[in-house]
PDB file of C-alpha atoms in Angstrom:
ATOM      1  CA  MET A   1     334.531 -53.770 101.704  1.00  0.00           C
ATOM      2  CA  LYS A   2     334.236 -51.209  98.886  1.00  0.00           C
ATOM      3  CA  LYS A   3     338.004 -51.353  98.300  1.00  0.00           C
ATOM      4  CA  PHE A   4     337.902 -55.138  98.201  1.00  0.00           C
ATOM      5  CA  LEU A   5     335.075 -55.130  95.639  1.00  0.00           C
ATOM      6  CA  SER A   6     336.918 -52.550  93.530  1.00  0.00           C
ATOM      7  CA  PHE A   7     340.070 -54.681  93.696  1.00  0.00           C
ATOM      8  CA  LEU A   8     338.103 -57.794  92.783  1.00  0.00           C
ATOM      9  CA  ILE A   9     336.430 -56.107  89.791  1.00  0.00           C
ATOM     10  CA  LEU A  10     339.739 -54.669  88.579  1.00  0.00           C
ATOM     11  CA  SER A  11     341.495 -58.036  89.013  1.00  0.00           C
ATOM     12  CA  ILE A  12     338.846 -59.902  87.056  1.00  0.00           C
ATOM     13  CA  THR A  13     338.840 -57.232  84.366  1.00  0.00           C
ATOM     14  CA  PHE A  14     342.649 -57.263  84.121  1.00  0.00           C
ATOM     15  CA  THR A  15     342.679 -61.056  83.860  1.00  0.00           C
ATOM     16  CA  ALA A  16     339.961 -60.988  81.189  1.00  0.00           C
ATOM     17  CA  ALA A  17     341.909 -58.342  79.275  1.00  0.00           C
ATOM     18  CA  LEU A  18     344.968 -60.587  79.203  1.00  0.00           C
ATOM     19  CA  PHE A  19     342.978 -63.147  77.251  1.00  0.00           C
ATOM     20  CA  ALA A  20     340.933 -60.717  75.170  1.00  0.00           C
ATOM     21  CA  ASP A  21     341.674 -60.209  71.512  1.00  0.00           C
ATOM     22  CA  VAL A  22     340.191 -56.700  71.489  1.00  0.00           C
ATOM     23  CA  LEU A  23     341.031 -54.047  74.062  1.00  0.00           C
ATOM     24  CA  ILE A  24     340.702 -50.316  74.647  1.00  0.00           C
ATOM     25  CA  SER A  25     343.990 -48.776  73.520  1.00  0.00           C
ATOM     26  CA  GLU A  26     343.215 -45.049  73.673  1.00  0.00           C
ATOM     27  CA  ILE A  27     340.544 -42.654  74.940  1.00  0.00           C
ATOM     28  CA  ALA A  28     340.651 -39.001  73.921  1.00  0.00           C
ATOM     29  CA  ASP A  29     338.911 -35.909  75.268  1.00  0.00           C
ATOM     30  CA  PRO A  30     340.800 -32.938  73.844  1.00  0.00           C
ATOM     31  CA  ASN A  31     340.317 -29.824  75.996  1.00  0.00           C
ATOM     32  CA  ASN A  32     339.990 -27.576  72.978  1.00  0.00           C
ATOM     33  CA  ASN A  33     337.514 -29.646  70.917  1.00  0.00           C
ATOM     34  CA  ALA A  34     334.795 -31.783  72.494  1.00  0.00           C
ATOM     35  CA  ASP A  35     333.582 -32.884  69.042  1.00  0.00           C
ATOM     36  CA  ALA A  36     336.943 -34.585  68.386  1.00  0.00           C
ATOM     37  CA  ARG A  37     336.490 -37.122  71.208  1.00  0.00           C
ATOM     38  CA  TYR A  38     337.063 -40.791  70.406  1.00  0.00           C
ATOM     39  CA  VAL A  39     337.770 -44.289  71.726  1.00  0.00           C
ATOM     40  CA  GLU A  40     340.329 -46.489  69.974  1.00  0.00           C
ATOM     41  CA  LEU A  41     340.288 -50.294  70.096  1.00  0.00           C
ATOM     42  CA  TYR A  42     343.110 -52.665  69.175  1.00  0.00           C
ATOM     43  CA  ASN A  43     343.114 -56.339  68.142  1.00  0.00           C
ATOM     44  CA  ASN A  44     346.080 -58.013  69.826  1.00  0.00           C
ATOM     45  CA  GLY A  45     345.047 -61.467  68.658  1.00  0.00           C
ATOM     46  CA  ASP A  46     345.988 -63.554  65.644  1.00  0.00           C
ATOM     47  CA  ASP A  47     342.536 -63.739  64.061  1.00  0.00           C
ATOM     48  CA  VAL A  48     340.062 -61.349  62.486  1.00  0.00           C
ATOM     49  CA  VAL A  49     337.429 -60.428  65.101  1.00  0.00           C
ATOM     50  CA  ASP A  50     333.740 -60.000  64.297  1.00  0.00           C
ATOM     51  CA  LEU A  51     332.793 -56.900  66.288  1.00  0.00           C
ATOM     52  CA  SER A  52     329.016 -57.453  66.100  1.00  0.00           C
ATOM     53  CA  THR A  53     329.063 -59.150  69.530  1.00  0.00           C
ATOM     54  CA  TYR A  54     331.003 -56.253  71.109  1.00  0.00           C
ATOM     55  CA  GLU A  55     329.732 -53.043  72.635  1.00  0.00           C
ATOM     56  CA  LEU A  56     331.178 -50.026  74.392  1.00  0.00           C
ATOM     57  CA  GLN A  57     329.500 -48.867  77.596  1.00  0.00           C
ATOM     58  CA  ARG A  58     329.952 -45.622  79.500  1.00  0.00           C
ATOM     59  CA  TRP A  59     329.468 -44.898  83.188  1.00  0.00           C
ATOM     60  CA  THR A  60     329.237 -41.169  83.886  1.00  0.00           C
ATOM     61  CA  ASN A  61     330.608 -39.441  86.953  1.00  0.00           C
ATOM     62  CA  ALA A  62     329.874 -41.449  90.116  1.00  0.00           C
ATOM     63  CA  ASN A  63     327.027 -43.569  88.705  1.00  0.00           C
ATOM     64  CA  ALA A  64     327.014 -47.291  89.437  1.00  0.00           C
ATOM     65  CA  ASP A  65     324.948 -48.066  86.317  1.00  0.00           C
ATOM     66  CA  PRO A  66     325.988 -47.466  82.702  1.00  0.00           C
ATOM     67  CA  SER A  67     324.448 -44.429  81.034  1.00  0.00           C
ATOM     68  CA  GLY A  68     325.015 -45.292  77.406  1.00  0.00           C
ATOM     69  CA  PHE A  69     326.248 -47.961  75.045  1.00  0.00           C
ATOM     70  CA  LYS A  70     327.099 -48.494  71.399  1.00  0.00           C
ATOM     71  CA  THR A  71     327.053 -51.844  69.609  1.00  0.00           C
ATOM     72  CA  LEU A  72     330.058 -52.163  67.313  1.00  0.00           C
ATOM     73  CA  GLU A  73     329.984 -53.138  63.644  1.00  0.00           C
ATOM     74  CA  GLY A  74     332.292 -54.758  61.136  1.00  0.00           C
ATOM     75  CA  THR A  75     335.502 -56.668  61.713  1.00  0.00           C
ATOM     76  CA  LEU A  76     338.922 -55.916  63.173  1.00  0.00           C
ATOM     77  CA  SER A  77     342.050 -57.440  61.646  1.00  0.00           C
ATOM     78  CA  PRO A  78     344.944 -58.757  63.757  1.00  0.00           C
ATOM     79  CA  GLY A  79     347.137 -55.834  64.803  1.00  0.00           C
ATOM     80  CA  GLY A  80     344.460 -53.439  63.575  1.00  0.00           C
ATOM     81  CA  PHE A  81     342.805 -50.439  65.191  1.00  0.00           C
ATOM     82  CA  TYR A  82     339.120 -49.487  65.279  1.00  0.00           C
ATOM     83  CA  ILE A  83     338.080 -45.942  66.144  1.00  0.00           C
ATOM     84  CA  VAL A  84     334.698 -44.957  67.535  1.00  0.00           C
ATOM     85  CA  CYS A  85     334.304 -41.173  67.335  1.00  0.00           C
ATOM     86  CA  LYS A  86     331.786 -38.588  68.487  1.00  0.00           C
ATOM     87  CA  SER A  87     331.609 -36.759  65.134  1.00  0.00           C
ATOM     88  CA  SER A  88     332.893 -38.230  61.877  1.00  0.00           C
ATOM     89  CA  SER A  89     333.302 -34.859  60.172  1.00  0.00           C
ATOM     90  CA  GLU A  90     335.143 -33.270  63.096  1.00  0.00           C
ATOM     91  CA  PHE A  91     337.318 -36.357  63.593  1.00  0.00           C
ATOM     92  CA  GLU A  92     338.371 -36.268  59.943  1.00  0.00           C
ATOM     93  CA  ALA A  93     339.001 -32.500  60.039  1.00  0.00           C
ATOM     94  CA  VAL A  94     341.157 -32.718  63.186  1.00  0.00           C
ATOM     95  CA  TYR A  95     343.011 -36.020  62.670  1.00  0.00           C
ATOM     96  CA  GLY A  96     343.055 -36.264  58.860  1.00  0.00           C
ATOM     97  CA  MET A  97     341.453 -39.705  58.644  1.00  0.00           C
ATOM     98  CA  GLU A  98     338.054 -41.338  58.979  1.00  0.00           C
ATOM     99  CA  CYS A  99     336.791 -43.053  62.108  1.00  0.00           C
ATOM    100  CA  ASP A 100     335.221 -46.505  61.822  1.00  0.00           C
ATOM    101  CA  LEU A 101     331.988 -45.765  63.662  1.00  0.00           C
ATOM    102  CA  VAL A 102     330.185 -42.749  65.100  1.00  0.00           C
ATOM    103  CA  GLY A 103     329.673 -43.776  68.685  1.00  0.00           C
ATOM    104  CA  GLY A 104     327.209 -41.612  70.564  1.00  0.00           C
ATOM    105  CA  SER A 105     327.508 -41.718  74.343  1.00  0.00           C
ATOM    106  CA  PRO A 106     330.620 -43.880  74.843  1.00  0.00           C
ATOM    107  CA  ALA A 107     332.672 -41.844  72.370  1.00  0.00           C
ATOM    108  CA  ASP A 108     331.416 -38.585  73.895  1.00  0.00           C
ATOM    109  CA  SER A 109     333.028 -39.102  77.285  1.00  0.00           C
ATOM    110  CA  ASN A 110     334.203 -35.941  78.984  1.00  0.00           C
ATOM    111  CA  GLY A 111     337.384 -37.202  80.618  1.00  0.00           C
ATOM    112  CA  ASP A 112     336.125 -38.273  84.031  1.00  0.00           C
ATOM    113  CA  ASP A 113     333.883 -41.163  83.003  1.00  0.00           C
ATOM    114  CA  GLN A 114     334.425 -44.911  82.978  1.00  0.00           C
ATOM    115  CA  LEU A 115     334.375 -47.002  79.800  1.00  0.00           C
ATOM    116  CA  GLY A 116     333.884 -50.716  79.343  1.00  0.00           C
ATOM    117  CA  LEU A 117     334.321 -52.974  76.344  1.00  0.00           C
ATOM    118  CA  LEU A 118     331.954 -55.923  76.474  1.00  0.00           C
ATOM    119  CA  ASN A 119     331.787 -59.066  74.354  1.00  0.00           C
ATOM    120  CA  GLY A 120     328.512 -60.950  74.626  1.00  0.00           C
ATOM    121  CA  GLY A 121     327.680 -59.028  77.800  1.00  0.00           C
ATOM    122  CA  VAL A 122     330.994 -59.893  79.507  1.00  0.00           C
ATOM    123  CA  ILE A 123     333.458 -57.115  80.293  1.00  0.00           C
ATOM    124  CA  VAL A 124     336.722 -57.833  78.441  1.00  0.00           C
ATOM    125  CA  ASP A 125     338.390 -54.462  79.089  1.00  0.00           C
ATOM    126  CA  PHE A 126     337.568 -51.572  81.384  1.00  0.00           C
ATOM    127  CA  PHE A 127     338.885 -48.104  82.138  1.00  0.00           C
ATOM    128  CA  GLY A 128     338.154 -46.345  85.429  1.00  0.00           C
ATOM    129  CA  VAL A 129     336.394 -47.288  88.640  1.00  0.00           C
ATOM    130  CA  ILE A 130     332.636 -47.856  88.571  1.00  0.00           C
ATOM    131  CA  GLY A 131     330.817 -45.554  90.967  1.00  0.00           C
ATOM    132  CA  GLU A 132     333.667 -43.055  91.189  1.00  0.00           C
ATOM    133  CA  ASP A 133     333.760 -39.603  89.621  1.00  0.00           C
ATOM    134  CA  GLY A 134     337.079 -39.683  87.775  1.00  0.00           C
ATOM    135  CA  THR A 135     337.775 -35.952  88.241  1.00  0.00           C
ATOM    136  CA  ASN A 136     341.295 -35.461  89.662  1.00  0.00           C
ATOM    137  CA  THR A 137     341.954 -39.214  89.832  1.00  0.00           C
ATOM    138  CA  PRO A 138     344.553 -41.285  87.973  1.00  0.00           C
ATOM    139  CA  HIS A 139     341.869 -42.342  85.489  1.00  0.00           C
ATOM    140  CA  GLU A 140     340.912 -38.827  84.398  1.00  0.00           C
ATOM    141  CA  PHE A 141     341.860 -38.637  80.708  1.00  0.00           C
ATOM    142  CA  GLU A 142     340.973 -35.079  79.731  1.00  0.00           C
TER     143      GLU A 142
END
């Protein structure tokens, strides 16, 4: 039953992502610099997206409930990227550019967590498996 529910959640999420304009395009947890962690979003649509209805959520380790979220701000142009970082100063020092938003918990993921992108409370993109510790799984991103 648990496998079926996981499959169902992943299938719905994948289908929603096909129709979403904004999706998670990169998650980073560099081994040598925890303050340089970030989540990158991409607009694959044809229109400018108002991000004020979007939020990032984080599920830590094997928890079934989210442990943190960040409401997004601003807009995202078609074909554009939006970066939510843990530390703006460290992000700029390491990557040589500014992030769009300092993100707290979701941007501070330690490589074995799950991340969801929600629009109006509906998951439009998701990374990981809710309720599973991602350590040593295909969705570990450290």
